[in-house]
Amino acid sequence: MSTETDTSDMTEGSEPAFGRVSRSKDVAFRWLTLAAALLGIVALAALLANVAVDAVGWLTWDFLTGMPSFSNPYDAGFYPAIVGSIALMLLIALITFPLGVGAAIYLEEYASDGYLTRFIQLNIANLAGVPSVVYGLLGLGLFVGLLNLGFGTLLVAGFTVSLLILPIVIISAQEAIRSVPDSQRQASYGMGATKWQTIRNVILPRAMPGILTGTILALGRAIGETAPLIMIGAPTAVFGVPNSLFSKVSAMPMQIFTWADRPEMEFQYGVVAAGVVTLLVILLSINSIAILIRNRYQRRT
Amino acid sequence: MSTPDFTHNQARSARGVAFKALFALCAFLSILTTVAILATLLYDAVDFFAAVSPVEFFTGTEWVPSNEVYGVWPLISGTLIITIGSAAIALPIGLLTAIYLSEYASERRRAYLKPALEVLAGVPTVVYGYFALVYVTPALDRIVPIGTFNAFSASIMVGIMIIPMVSSISEDAMSAVPDSLRQASYGLGATKFTVSTSVVVPAALSGILSSYILALSRAIGETMIVAIAAGQTPRMADLTDPGGMFLESVQTMTAAMVQIGASDVVGQSTEYKSLFAVGLTLFVITFAMNLFSEWVSSRYREVYR
């Protein structure tokens, strides 16, 4: 603020090109921008406080370990949805991690800076912006229709959501690989290492914390996805845990969506609130793991 | 592209070639995904357009799938209402937030605020939809009489969700504005307000514009918030009553897809295939906007790098 001009000693003639300098306008604008920056956060905090209060009394051990119900809110349980979400997340991690890291290694370490590379890069950026409901249609047409893997199975849900978060995993893995200093690559080559040895022994270990952070954050995104699951025909409720890749699977957001549809107050303000809190707590734990990895890594370098 | 591989050992390079091919395959999978999206959408959409004329689909003003009436305009109209509503919230707030982060906030404050803002984009959209239906709508109802399902609370929630998208890309653009421009302006006696609004924002305009387009594209494709909170009433916007159209239920393209997808329509029906025709329309619109945003931001990169 040292660069500000005091208006008091200014005469009419020495007015700067920007017009009359107004200190009050400047201060008001500063507060306006701060208010804008806080608005969304405060609104979300207020809503979270509401849902936390509503969940009290509903978020019980019976809720976490019980089977879903649509008739009696006091009997409604979340267990199959929780297990379904976790199983889905593990499957998605198994698919996206190798594919995402492989693609990032190719783009950062092997690909030349030609039209094809730029095209792939642009394509990945665009895929990251495709609406999730469209990925649901892809899953429906390709995995359910063409490959006949069955409506709403764990495998179909896993493949569909994997394709959805793959661009995010690739982009974050690329950033992690790019941040490995080139001098380390040179040193490795200087020792007579091959490209693959350099990637395996030098680049991947260095980039791994960044890659893991990005992947875990993307998995957090995957756990909240609902629309693709609806499209591939995931059941509104399952009454058991998935025991094979071809089991029908539900997930936490799917269960929340179908409960939110119930007109009863006990569902809207009780059961769903408990489900939302459970989902957010699990999501928050996942994201904390990502942040922990990032912080440990940042401290070391 | 980094340092080239100077080794010439035959066995080693055979292995190297195999790994390169494997990684290349992973990268090409992204192109395959795009092709697969287009192919699956087109495959059923072509069938759909054999049964329903494209003219009816793209010009019709009535959407009643149960009566085999497929005019997409009520859905586009609903999508536009939500997009305009959420833009009215997210674009100014996101821009002001970016100005605060880039021009006013201390390093310390920015370190807390940026991740906090990113939380907004990380909340599952089904949760936002639930918030809109159960908390925002009843709260609004105390001020104006509003339907259980309405475009207003859905727009508010979509707007809050896309704020970080606007603010973070816009802030990147503003941070890239060379400091010499700010210094020159301060040298002329300008205040921070003038520097921000007359120098930094215009200089970062293409980056800001690109963030706006991307955020609008995200709003158009947003599904769960509108499916839960905006309702399932396909209707054309009543342009004579601009305020009123936010107070009633609308159906967006994505919400219509969820409605058909969640019902038990079977594989070969026209209603099932209409899913892919709407999906194709949505895909083309958002894909074009994403490309346009990419183009605008690449133009801006050329200026300052």
JSON list of C-alpha atoms in Angstrom, two decimals, chain B residues 72-200:
[
{"chain": "B", "resi": 72, "resn": "VAL", "atom": "CA", "xyz": [-34.73, -31.10, -27.44]},
{"chain": "B", "resi": 73, "resn": "TRP", "atom": "CA", "xyz": [-35.37, -27.37, -26.95]},
{"chain": "B", "resi": 74, "resn": "PRO", "atom": "CA", "xyz": [-37.09, -27.55, -23.55]},
{"chain": "B", "resi": 75, "resn": "LEU", "atom": "CA", "xyz": [-33.99, -29.38, -22.26]},
{"chain": "B", "resi": 76, "resn": "ILE", "atom": "CA", "xyz": [-31.61, -26.87, -23.83]},
{"chain": "B", "resi": 77, "resn": "SER", "atom": "CA", "xyz": [-33.75, -24.07, -22.40]},
{"chain": "B", "resi": 78, "resn": "GLY", "atom": "CA", "xyz": [-33.54, -25.63, -18.93]},
{"chain": "B", "resi": 79, "resn": "THR", "atom": "CA", "xyz": [-29.78, -26.08, -19.30]},
{"chain": "B", "resi": 80, "resn": "LEU", "atom": "CA", "xyz": [-29.42, -22.43, -20.34]},
{"chain": "B", "resi": 81, "resn": "ILE", "atom": "CA", "xyz": [-31.41, -21.20, -17.34]},
{"chain": "B", "resi": 82, "resn": "ILE", "atom": "CA", "xyz": [-29.17, -23.13, -14.94]},
{"chain": "B", "resi": 83, "resn": "THR", "atom": "CA", "xyz": [-26.03, -22.04, -16.80]},
{"chain": "B", "resi": 84, "resn": "ILE", "atom": "CA", "xyz": [-27.03, -18.37, -16.76]},
{"chain": "B", "resi": 85, "resn": "GLY", "atom": "CA", "xyz": [-28.04, -18.56, -13.10]},
{"chain": "B", "resi": 86, "resn": "SER", "atom": "CA", "xyz": [-24.82, -20.21, -12.00]},
{"chain": "B", "resi": 87, "resn": "ALA", "atom": "CA", "xyz": [-22.74, -17.91, -14.20]},
{"chain": "B", "resi": 88, "resn": "ALA", "atom": "CA", "xyz": [-24.34, -14.88, -12.51]},
{"chain": "B", "resi": 89, "resn": "ILE", "atom": "CA", "xyz": [-22.95, -16.22, -9.24]},
{"chain": "B", "resi": 90, "resn": "ALA", "atom": "CA", "xyz": [-19.65, -17.82, -10.18]},
{"chain": "B", "resi": 91, "resn": "LEU", "atom": "CA", "xyz": [-18.24, -15.41, -12.78]},
{"chain": "B", "resi": 92, "resn": "PRO", "atom": "CA", "xyz": [-18.19, -12.19, -10.70]},
{"chain": "B", "resi": 93, "resn": "ILE", "atom": "CA", "xyz": [-17.37, -13.95, -7.43]},
{"chain": "B", "resi": 94, "resn": "GLY", "atom": "CA", "xyz": [-14.67, -16.07, -9.06]},
{"chain": "B", "resi": 95, "resn": "LEU", "atom": "CA", "xyz": [-13.10, -13.01, -10.71]},
{"chain": "B", "resi": 96, "resn": "LEU", "atom": "CA", "xyz": [-13.13, -10.97, -7.49]},
{"chain": "B", "resi": 97, "resn": "THR", "atom": "CA", "xyz": [-11.65, -13.95, -5.63]},
{"chain": "B", "resi": 98, "resn": "ALA", "atom": "CA", "xyz": [-8.88, -14.21, -8.21]},
{"chain": "B", "resi": 99, "resn": "ILE", "atom": "CA", "xyz": [-8.16, -10.48, -7.85]},
{"chain": "B", "resi": 100, "resn": "TYR", "atom": "CA", "xyz": [-7.95, -10.88, -4.08]},
{"chain": "B", "resi": 101, "resn": "LEU", "atom": "CA", "xyz": [-5.66, -13.90, -4.31]},
{"chain": "B", "resi": 102, "resn": "SER", "atom": "CA", "xyz": [-3.40, -12.39, -6.94]},
{"chain": "B", "resi": 103, "resn": "GLU", "atom": "CA", "xyz": [-3.26, -8.70, -5.91]},
{"chain": "B", "resi": 104, "resn": "TYR", "atom": "CA", "xyz": [-4.25, -8.34, -2.24]},
{"chain": "B", "resi": 105, "resn": "ALA", "atom": "CA", "xyz": [-3.70, -11.57, -0.30]},
{"chain": "B", "resi": 106, "resn": "SER", "atom": "CA", "xyz": [-0.46, -12.11, 1.60]},
{"chain": "B", "resi": 107, "resn": "GLU", "atom": "CA", "xyz": [1.54, -15.23, 0.80]},
{"chain": "B", "resi": 108, "resn": "ARG", "atom": "CA", "xyz": [0.32, -16.77, 4.05]},
{"chain": "B", "resi": 109, "resn": "ARG", "atom": "CA", "xyz": [-3.35, -16.08, 3.46]},
{"chain": "B", "resi": 110, "resn": "ARG", "atom": "CA", "xyz": [-3.16, -17.37, -0.06]},
{"chain": "B", "resi": 111, "resn": "ALA", "atom": "CA", "xyz": [-1.63, -20.61, 1.24]},
{"chain": "B", "resi": 112, "resn": "TYR", "atom": "CA", "xyz": [-4.79, -21.20, 3.32]},
{"chain": "B", "resi": 113, "resn": "LEU", "atom": "CA", "xyz": [-7.40, -19.77, 0.96]},
{"chain": "B", "resi": 114, "resn": "LYS", "atom": "CA", "xyz": [-6.45, -21.61, -2.23]},
{"chain": "B", "resi": 115, "resn": "PRO", "atom": "CA", "xyz": [-6.81, -25.15, -0.83]},
{"chain": "B", "resi": 116, "resn": "ALA", "atom": "CA", "xyz": [-9.95, -24.07, 1.05]},
{"chain": "B", "resi": 117, "resn": "LEU", "atom": "CA", "xyz": [-11.47, -22.89, -2.23]},
{"chain": "B", "resi": 118, "resn": "GLU", "atom": "CA", "xyz": [-10.50, -26.10, -3.95]},
{"chain": "B", "resi": 119, "resn": "VAL", "atom": "CA", "xyz": [-12.58, -27.99, -1.39]},
{"chain": "B", "resi": 120, "resn": "LEU", "atom": "CA", "xyz": [-15.62, -26.39, -3.06]},
{"chain": "B", "resi": 121, "resn": "ALA", "atom": "CA", "xyz": [-14.88, -28.26, -6.29]},
{"chain": "B", "resi": 122, "resn": "GLY", "atom": "CA", "xyz": [-14.11, -31.50, -4.42]},
{"chain": "B", "resi": 123, "resn": "VAL", "atom": "CA", "xyz": [-17.47, -31.91, -2.69]},
{"chain": "B", "resi": 124, "resn": "PRO", "atom": "CA", "xyz": [-19.45, -34.64, -4.47]},
{"chain": "B", "resi": 125, "resn": "THR", "atom": "CA", "xyz": [-22.17, -33.08, -6.60]},
{"chain": "B", "resi": 126, "resn": "VAL", "atom": "CA", "xyz": [-24.81, -35.39, -5.13]},
{"chain": "B", "resi": 127, "resn": "VAL", "atom": "CA", "xyz": [-24.09, -33.69, -1.78]},
{"chain": "B", "resi": 128, "resn": "TYR", "atom": "CA", "xyz": [-24.56, -30.23, -3.34]},
{"chain": "B", "resi": 129, "resn": "GLY", "atom": "CA", "xyz": [-27.83, -31.43, -4.85]},
{"chain": "B", "resi": 130, "resn": "TYR", "atom": "CA", "xyz": [-29.00, -32.61, -1.45]},
{"chain": "B", "resi": 131, "resn": "PHE", "atom": "CA", "xyz": [-27.97, -29.29, 0.14]},
{"chain": "B", "resi": 132, "resn": "ALA", "atom": "CA", "xyz": [-29.93, -27.39, -2.51]},
{"chain": "B", "resi": 133, "resn": "LEU", "atom": "CA", "xyz": [-33.06, -29.49, -2.05]},
{"chain": "B", "resi": 134, "resn": "VAL", "atom": "CA", "xyz": [-33.11, -29.77, 1.73]},
{"chain": "B", "resi": 135, "resn": "TYR", "atom": "CA", "xyz": [-31.55, -26.51, 3.00]},
{"chain": "B", "resi": 136, "resn": "VAL", "atom": "CA", "xyz": [-31.37, -23.85, 0.28]},
{"chain": "B", "resi": 137, "resn": "THR", "atom": "CA", "xyz": [-34.86, -24.27, -1.19]},
{"chain": "B", "resi": 138, "resn": "PRO", "atom": "CA", "xyz": [-36.69, -24.09, 2.18]},
{"chain": "B", "resi": 139, "resn": "ALA", "atom": "CA", "xyz": [-34.56, -21.06, 3.12]},
{"chain": "B", "resi": 140, "resn": "LEU", "atom": "CA", "xyz": [-35.41, -19.31, -0.15]},
{"chain": "B", "resi": 141, "resn": "ASP", "atom": "CA", "xyz": [-39.05, -20.25, 0.27]},
{"chain": "B", "resi": 142, "resn": "ARG", "atom": "CA", "xyz": [-39.21, -17.98, 3.32]},
{"chain": "B", "resi": 143, "resn": "ILE", "atom": "CA", "xyz": [-38.29, -15.02, 1.08]},
{"chain": "B", "resi": 144, "resn": "VAL", "atom": "CA", "xyz": [-40.11, -15.81, -2.18]},
{"chain": "B", "resi": 145, "resn": "PRO", "atom": "CA", "xyz": [-42.67, -18.56, -2.73]},
{"chain": "B", "resi": 146, "resn": "ILE", "atom": "CA", "xyz": [-40.72, -21.19, -4.62]},
{"chain": "B", "resi": 147, "resn": "GLY", "atom": "CA", "xyz": [-41.38, -24.76, -5.76]},
{"chain": "B", "resi": 148, "resn": "THR", "atom": "CA", "xyz": [-39.86, -27.79, -4.06]},
{"chain": "B", "resi": 149, "resn": "PHE", "atom": "CA", "xyz": [-37.88, -28.25, -7.25]},
{"chain": "B", "resi": 150, "resn": "ASN", "atom": "CA", "xyz": [-36.61, -25.03, -8.80]},
{"chain": "B", "resi": 151, "resn": "ALA", "atom": "CA", "xyz": [-33.87, -23.63, -10.98]},
{"chain": "B", "resi": 152, "resn": "PHE", "atom": "CA", "xyz": [-32.87, -21.03, -8.39]},
{"chain": "B", "resi": 153, "resn": "SER", "atom": "CA", "xyz": [-31.32, -23.18, -5.67]},
{"chain": "B", "resi": 154, "resn": "ALA", "atom": "CA", "xyz": [-29.79, -25.52, -8.25]},
{"chain": "B", "resi": 155, "resn": "SER", "atom": "CA", "xyz": [-28.14, -22.51, -9.92]},
{"chain": "B", "resi": 156, "resn": "ILE", "atom": "CA", "xyz": [-26.78, -21.27, -6.60]},
{"chain": "B", "resi": 157, "resn": "MET", "atom": "CA", "xyz": [-25.18, -24.63, -5.87]},
{"chain": "B", "resi": 158, "resn": "VAL", "atom": "CA", "xyz": [-23.76, -25.10, -9.38]},
{"chain": "B", "resi": 159, "resn": "GLY", "atom": "CA", "xyz": [-22.41, -21.54, -9.09]},
{"chain": "B", "resi": 160, "resn": "ILE", "atom": "CA", "xyz": [-20.67, -22.28, -5.78]},
{"chain": "B", "resi": 161, "resn": "MET", "atom": "CA", "xyz": [-19.25, -25.49, -7.22]},
{"chain": "B", "resi": 162, "resn": "ILE", "atom": "CA", "xyz": [-17.62, -23.76, -10.21]},
{"chain": "B", "resi": 163, "resn": "ILE", "atom": "CA", "xyz": [-16.19, -20.74, -8.32]},
{"chain": "B", "resi": 164, "resn": "PRO", "atom": "CA", "xyz": [-12.78, -22.43, -7.83]},
{"chain": "B", "resi": 165, "resn": "MET", "atom": "CA", "xyz": [-12.57, -23.21, -11.52]},
{"chain": "B", "resi": 166, "resn": "VAL", "atom": "CA", "xyz": [-12.93, -19.51, -12.38]},
{"chain": "B", "resi": 167, "resn": "SER", "atom": "CA", "xyz": [-10.76, -18.26, -9.54]},
{"chain": "B", "resi": 168, "resn": "SER", "atom": "CA", "xyz": [-7.81, -20.59, -9.94]},
{"chain": "B", "resi": 169, "resn": "ILE", "atom": "CA", "xyz": [-7.43, -20.27, -13.72]},
{"chain": "B", "resi": 170, "resn": "SER", "atom": "CA", "xyz": [-8.02, -16.49, -13.59]},
{"chain": "B", "resi": 171, "resn": "GLU", "atom": "CA", "xyz": [-5.47, -16.15, -10.79]},
{"chain": "B", "resi": 172, "resn": "ASP", "atom": "CA", "xyz": [-2.88, -18.03, -12.84]},
{"chain": "B", "resi": 173, "resn": "ALA", "atom": "CA", "xyz": [-3.51, -15.60, -15.68]},
{"chain": "B", "resi": 174, "resn": "MET", "atom": "CA", "xyz": [-3.23, -12.57, -13.40]},
{"chain": "B", "resi": 175, "resn": "SER", "atom": "CA", "xyz": [-0.04, -13.86, -11.78]},
{"chain": "B", "resi": 176, "resn": "ALA", "atom": "CA", "xyz": [1.46, -14.16, -15.25]},
{"chain": "B", "resi": 177, "resn": "VAL", "atom": "CA", "xyz": [0.96, -10.43, -15.89]},
{"chain": "B", "resi": 178, "resn": "PRO", "atom": "CA", "xyz": [4.46, -8.92, -15.74]},
{"chain": "B", "resi": 179, "resn": "ASP", "atom": "CA", "xyz": [5.12, -6.84, -12.65]},
{"chain": "B", "resi": 180, "resn": "SER", "atom": "CA", "xyz": [6.53, -4.03, -14.74]},
{"chain": "B", "resi": 181, "resn": "LEU", "atom": "CA", "xyz": [2.99, -3.19, -15.90]},
{"chain": "B", "resi": 182, "resn": "ARG", "atom": "CA", "xyz": [1.85, -2.81, -12.27]},
{"chain": "B", "resi": 183, "resn": "GLN", "atom": "CA", "xyz": [4.92, -0.73, -11.39]},
{"chain": "B", "resi": 184, "resn": "ALA", "atom": "CA", "xyz": [4.35, 1.58, -14.33]},
{"chain": "B", "resi": 185, "resn": "SER", "atom": "CA", "xyz": [0.80, 2.14, -13.23]},
{"chain": "B", "resi": 186, "resn": "TYR", "atom": "CA", "xyz": [1.78, 2.79, -9.61]},
{"chain": "B", "resi": 187, "resn": "GLY", "atom": "CA", "xyz": [4.38, 5.19, -10.93]},
{"chain": "B", "resi": 188, "resn": "LEU", "atom": "CA", "xyz": [1.58, 7.22, -12.48]},
{"chain": "B", "resi": 189, "resn": "GLY", "atom": "CA", "xyz": [-0.04, 7.45, -9.07]},
{"chain": "B", "resi": 190, "resn": "ALA", "atom": "CA", "xyz": [-2.68, 4.79, -9.47]},
{"chain": "B", "resi": 191, "resn": "THR", "atom": "CA", "xyz": [-4.23, 3.03, -6.49]},
{"chain": "B", "resi": 192, "resn": "LYS", "atom": "CA", "xyz": [-4.36, -0.72, -6.11]},
{"chain": "B", "resi": 193, "resn": "PHE", "atom": "CA", "xyz": [-8.00, -0.63, -7.23]},
{"chain": "B", "resi": 194, "resn": "THR", "atom": "CA", "xyz": [-7.06, 1.08, -10.48]},
{"chain": "B", "resi": 195, "resn": "VAL", "atom": "CA", "xyz": [-4.09, -1.20, -11.03]},
{"chain": "B", "resi": 196, "resn": "SER", "atom": "CA", "xyz": [-6.25, -4.27, -10.48]},
{"chain": "B", "resi": 197, "resn": "THR", "atom": "CA", "xyz": [-9.21, -3.25, -12.61]},
{"chain": "B", "resi": 198, "resn": "SER", "atom": "CA", "xyz": [-7.54, -1.15, -15.31]},
{"chain": "B", "resi": 199, "resn": "VAL", "atom": "CA", "xyz": [-4.22, -2.93, -15.75]},
{"chain": "B", "resi": 200, "resn": "VAL", "atom": "CA", "xyz": [-4.15, -6.49, -14.39]}
]
